[in-house]
XYZ file of C-alpha atoms in Angstrom:
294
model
C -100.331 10.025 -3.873
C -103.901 9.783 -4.639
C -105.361 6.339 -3.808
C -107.433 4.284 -6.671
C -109.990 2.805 -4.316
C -110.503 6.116 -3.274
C -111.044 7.250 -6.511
C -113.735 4.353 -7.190
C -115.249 5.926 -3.748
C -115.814 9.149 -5.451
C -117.410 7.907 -8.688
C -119.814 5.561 -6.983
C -120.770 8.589 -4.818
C -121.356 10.448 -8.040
C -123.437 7.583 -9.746
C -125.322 6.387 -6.704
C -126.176 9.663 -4.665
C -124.940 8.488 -1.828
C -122.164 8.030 0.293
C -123.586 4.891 2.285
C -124.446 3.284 -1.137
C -120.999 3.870 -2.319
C -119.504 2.300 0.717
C -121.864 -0.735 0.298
C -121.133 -1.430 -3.551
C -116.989 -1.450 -2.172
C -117.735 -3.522 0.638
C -116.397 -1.120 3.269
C -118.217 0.750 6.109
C -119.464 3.981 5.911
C -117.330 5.441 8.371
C -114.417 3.795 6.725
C -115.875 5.291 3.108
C -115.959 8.802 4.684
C -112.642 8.823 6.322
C -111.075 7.889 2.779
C -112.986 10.376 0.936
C -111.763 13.102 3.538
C -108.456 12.242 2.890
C -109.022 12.534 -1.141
C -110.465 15.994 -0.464
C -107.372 16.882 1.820
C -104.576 15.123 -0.772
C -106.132 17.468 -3.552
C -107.250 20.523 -1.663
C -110.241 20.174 -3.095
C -114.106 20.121 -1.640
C -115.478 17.154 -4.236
C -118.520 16.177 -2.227
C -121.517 17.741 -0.506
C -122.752 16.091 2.419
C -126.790 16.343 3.042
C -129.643 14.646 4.864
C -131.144 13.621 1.523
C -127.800 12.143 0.452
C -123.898 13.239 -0.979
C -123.665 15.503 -4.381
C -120.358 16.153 -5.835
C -119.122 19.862 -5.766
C -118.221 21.649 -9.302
C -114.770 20.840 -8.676
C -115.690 17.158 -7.895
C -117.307 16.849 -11.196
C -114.390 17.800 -12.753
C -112.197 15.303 -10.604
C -115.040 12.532 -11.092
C -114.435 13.006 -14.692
C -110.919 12.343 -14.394
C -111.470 9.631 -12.293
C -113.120 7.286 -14.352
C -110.517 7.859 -17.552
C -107.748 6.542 -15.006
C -110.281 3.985 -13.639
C -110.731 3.053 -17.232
C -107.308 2.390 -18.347
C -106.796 0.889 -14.834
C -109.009 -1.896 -15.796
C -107.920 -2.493 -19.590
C -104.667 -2.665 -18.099
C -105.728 -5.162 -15.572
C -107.233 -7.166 -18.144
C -104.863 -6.956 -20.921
C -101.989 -8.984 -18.083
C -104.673 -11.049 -17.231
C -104.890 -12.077 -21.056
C -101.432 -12.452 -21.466
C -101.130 -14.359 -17.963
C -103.612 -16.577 -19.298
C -101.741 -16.612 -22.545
C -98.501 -17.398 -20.968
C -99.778 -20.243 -18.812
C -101.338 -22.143 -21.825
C -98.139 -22.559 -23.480
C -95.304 -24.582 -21.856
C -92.085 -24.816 -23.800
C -89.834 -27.896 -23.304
C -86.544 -29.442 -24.225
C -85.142 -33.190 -24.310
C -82.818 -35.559 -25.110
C -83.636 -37.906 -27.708
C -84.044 -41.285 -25.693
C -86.534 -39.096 -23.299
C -88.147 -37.149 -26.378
C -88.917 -40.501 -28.577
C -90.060 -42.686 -25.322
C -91.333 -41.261 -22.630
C -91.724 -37.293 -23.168
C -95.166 -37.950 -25.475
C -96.940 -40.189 -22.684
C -96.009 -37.355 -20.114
C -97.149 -34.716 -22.389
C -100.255 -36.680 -23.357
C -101.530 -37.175 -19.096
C -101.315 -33.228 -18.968
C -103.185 -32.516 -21.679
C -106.263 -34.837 -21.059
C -106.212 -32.251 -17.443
C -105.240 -29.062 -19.396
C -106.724 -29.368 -23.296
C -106.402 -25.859 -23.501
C -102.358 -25.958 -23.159
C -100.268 -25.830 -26.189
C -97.163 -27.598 -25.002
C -93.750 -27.360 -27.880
C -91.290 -30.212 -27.405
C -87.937 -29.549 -28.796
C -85.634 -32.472 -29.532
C -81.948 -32.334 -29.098
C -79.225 -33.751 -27.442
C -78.866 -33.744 -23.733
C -75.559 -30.692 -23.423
C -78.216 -28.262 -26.053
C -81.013 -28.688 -23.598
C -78.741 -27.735 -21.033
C -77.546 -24.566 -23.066
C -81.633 -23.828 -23.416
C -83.052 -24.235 -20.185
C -80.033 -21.802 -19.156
C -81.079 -19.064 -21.559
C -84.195 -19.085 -20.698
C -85.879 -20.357 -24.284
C -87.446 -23.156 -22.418
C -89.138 -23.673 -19.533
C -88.033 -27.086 -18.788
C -85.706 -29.687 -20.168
C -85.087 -33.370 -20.104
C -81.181 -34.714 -20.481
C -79.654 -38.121 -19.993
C -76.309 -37.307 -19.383
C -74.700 -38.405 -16.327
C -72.336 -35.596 -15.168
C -73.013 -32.477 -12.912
C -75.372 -29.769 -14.486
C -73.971 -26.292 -14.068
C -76.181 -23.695 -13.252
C -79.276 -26.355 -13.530
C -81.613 -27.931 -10.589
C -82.400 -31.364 -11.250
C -84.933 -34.027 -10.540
C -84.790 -37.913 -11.006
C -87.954 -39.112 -13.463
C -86.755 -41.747 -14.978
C -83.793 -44.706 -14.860
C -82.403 -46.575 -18.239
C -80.329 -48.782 -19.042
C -77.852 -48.733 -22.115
C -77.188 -52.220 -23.881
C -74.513 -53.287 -26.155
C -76.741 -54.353 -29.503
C -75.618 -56.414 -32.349
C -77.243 -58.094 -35.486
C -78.051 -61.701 -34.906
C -75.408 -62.745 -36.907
C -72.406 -60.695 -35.220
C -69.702 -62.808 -33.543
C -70.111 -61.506 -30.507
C -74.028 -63.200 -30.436
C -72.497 -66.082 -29.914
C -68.916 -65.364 -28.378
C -69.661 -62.848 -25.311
C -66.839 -59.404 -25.581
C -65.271 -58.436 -22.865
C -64.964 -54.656 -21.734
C -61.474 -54.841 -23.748
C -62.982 -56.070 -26.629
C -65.808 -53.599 -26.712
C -63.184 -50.555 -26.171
C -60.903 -52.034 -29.175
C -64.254 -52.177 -31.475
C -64.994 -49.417 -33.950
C -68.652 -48.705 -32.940
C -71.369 -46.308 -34.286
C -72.040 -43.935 -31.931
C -74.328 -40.505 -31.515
C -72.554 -37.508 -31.829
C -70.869 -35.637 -28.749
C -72.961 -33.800 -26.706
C -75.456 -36.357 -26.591
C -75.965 -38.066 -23.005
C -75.734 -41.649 -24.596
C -72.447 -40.797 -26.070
C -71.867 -39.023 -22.740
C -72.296 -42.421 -20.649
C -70.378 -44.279 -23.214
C -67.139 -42.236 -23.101
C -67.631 -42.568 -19.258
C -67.997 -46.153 -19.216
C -65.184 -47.022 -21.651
C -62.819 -43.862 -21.283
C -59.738 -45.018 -23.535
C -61.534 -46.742 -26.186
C -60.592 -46.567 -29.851
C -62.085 -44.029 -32.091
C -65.543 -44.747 -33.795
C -66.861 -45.941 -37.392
C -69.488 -44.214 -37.426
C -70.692 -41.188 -35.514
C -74.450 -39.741 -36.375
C -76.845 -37.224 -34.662
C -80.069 -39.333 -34.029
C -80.798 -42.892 -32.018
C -82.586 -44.110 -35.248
C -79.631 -43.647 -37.385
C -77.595 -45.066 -35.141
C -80.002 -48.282 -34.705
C -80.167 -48.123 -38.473
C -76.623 -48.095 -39.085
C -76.365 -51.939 -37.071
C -79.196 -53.683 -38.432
C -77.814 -52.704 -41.158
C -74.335 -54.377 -39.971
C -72.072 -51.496 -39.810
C -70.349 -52.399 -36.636
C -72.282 -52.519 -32.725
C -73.967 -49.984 -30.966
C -74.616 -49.178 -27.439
C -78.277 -47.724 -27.282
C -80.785 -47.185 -24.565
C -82.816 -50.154 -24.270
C -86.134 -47.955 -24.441
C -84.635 -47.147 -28.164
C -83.694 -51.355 -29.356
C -87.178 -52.595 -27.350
C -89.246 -53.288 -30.732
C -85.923 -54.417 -32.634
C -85.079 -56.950 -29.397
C -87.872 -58.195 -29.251
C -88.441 -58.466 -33.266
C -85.081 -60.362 -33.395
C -83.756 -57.546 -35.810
C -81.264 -56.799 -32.793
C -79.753 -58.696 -29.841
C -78.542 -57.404 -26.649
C -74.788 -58.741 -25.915
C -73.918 -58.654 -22.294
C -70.959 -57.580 -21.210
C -69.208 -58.633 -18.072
C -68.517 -55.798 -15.325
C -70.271 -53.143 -17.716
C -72.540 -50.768 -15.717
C -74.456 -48.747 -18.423
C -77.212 -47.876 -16.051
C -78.020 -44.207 -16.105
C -80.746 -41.744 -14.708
C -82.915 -39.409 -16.812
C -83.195 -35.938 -14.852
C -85.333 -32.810 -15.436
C -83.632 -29.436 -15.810
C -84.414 -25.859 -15.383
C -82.393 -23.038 -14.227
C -80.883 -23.358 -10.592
C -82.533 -21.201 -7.715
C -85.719 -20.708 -9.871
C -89.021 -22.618 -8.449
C -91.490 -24.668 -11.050
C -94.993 -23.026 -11.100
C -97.728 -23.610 -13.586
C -97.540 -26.226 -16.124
C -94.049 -26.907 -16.356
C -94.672 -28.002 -13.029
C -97.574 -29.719 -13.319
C -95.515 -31.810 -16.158
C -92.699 -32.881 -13.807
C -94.889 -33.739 -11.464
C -96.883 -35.836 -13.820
C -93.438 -37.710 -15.188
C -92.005 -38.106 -11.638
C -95.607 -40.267 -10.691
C -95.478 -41.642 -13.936
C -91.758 -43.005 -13.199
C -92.714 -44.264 -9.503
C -95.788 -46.372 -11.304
C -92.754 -47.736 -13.841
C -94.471 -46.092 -16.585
């Protein structure tokens, strides 16, 4: 097979005159350059250079070759640069997935520290529920996803970035605000929940496995935070989602006894498959972020 360098070798030779020119312009020694060339003349059966004291002219039949050379050489190099482009293309664009606690409350402050390092990168966040970012990050139409739901993660590796807390919310003039529920009571309760699929519901049905079927079931956090201000019947939310509404008095936390709603926010991608570029430049930036308790 006829080597490319060597093929430079030739058409340098050709430009310059000169075989110890050519070698220079490649960086390689002269002896080096001539052994190479020998072995292009051999590979082709073909005498392509003449070899003086006054310097190296190409043959007939290595002006012929030489001409042939540079067309590969040529589309050698737009191909080199046209996966260059689209390397460059593909690392300015970094396509992610998460769950709507993560999406609404931390994802943007993540997404925002990368940037002011990497202006150029066009980053397109996705919000869904935690099982469809699963289902995502497995088919390969993001790069990286963001779930809150609590059980294993087929098929996924997974990293800690975040921990949250789910709290039973009520409007301030619910019974339970000033009569505390017990786990029975909140299982018995018709509550407004996200739909399934979502982690939140996900840690819910965990936490309270045999309670009684919902009033209200909706497929966003606001809707569900809308629905009990609004006094349809309690909620248990992420207290990143209730923060403003807590602390505005539109909501208040009701705490129940012997109720774990803790939960930990992972990042996803597919299993066996190591981060490079900015998707892992992101994770890296929302695992420091978490460690600072931002």
């Amino acid at each position: 097979m006829t080597d490319l360098e060597s093929l430079r070798l030739l058409v340098l030779v050709g430009e310059l005159g000169s075989l110890g020119r050519a070698a220079r312009e490649l960086g390689i020694a002269q002896p080096s350059a001539s052994k190479r060339l020998a072995t292009l003349e051999r590979g082709l059966g073909l005498a392509l250079v003449d070899r003086g004291r006054r310097g190296s002219a190409l043959t007939p039949a290595g002006v012929v070759v030489t001409e042939r050379a540079r067309v590969v050489l040529d589309e050698l190099d737009r191909l080199t640069e046209s996966a260059r482009a689209l390397r460059s293309a593909q690392q300015a664009e970094l396509r992610v997935a998460a769950s709507m606690t993560v999406a609404e409350h931390l994802a943007p402050g993540w997404i925002g520290e990368l940037r002011r390092t990497r202006p150029e990168l066009h980053v397109g966040l996705r919000v869904t529920n935690s099982e469809t970012v699963g289902r995502l990050v497995r088919e390969g139409s993001v790069d990286l996803g963001f779930v809150e739901t609590p059980g294993p993660l087929d098929g996924l590796s997974t990293r800690k970035v975040a921990v949250d807390r789910l709290a039973v919310v009520v409007p301030p003039g619910h019974r339970w605000v000033r009569r505390r529920p017990t786990t029975r009571d909140l299982a018995a309760t018709p509550l407004v929940v996200r739909e399934r699929g979502s982690g939140t519901r996900d840690t819910l049905d965990r936490a309270l496995p045999n309670a009684c079927p919902p009033a209200l079931e909706l497929g966003s956090t606001t809707a569900v935070r809308g629905a009990v201000v609004a006094g349809v019947a309690p909620a248990v939310l992420s207290v990143l989602a209730v923060a403003l509404d807590l602390a505005d008095g539109r909501l208040v936390e009701v705490p129940v006894e012997g109720l774990d709603l803790r939960r930990v926010l992972r990042a996803v991608w597919p299993a066996g498959r190591r981060l490079v570029g900015p998707a892992a430049e992101l994770l890296a930036v929302a695992v420091r972020r978490s460690s600072m308790g931002a």
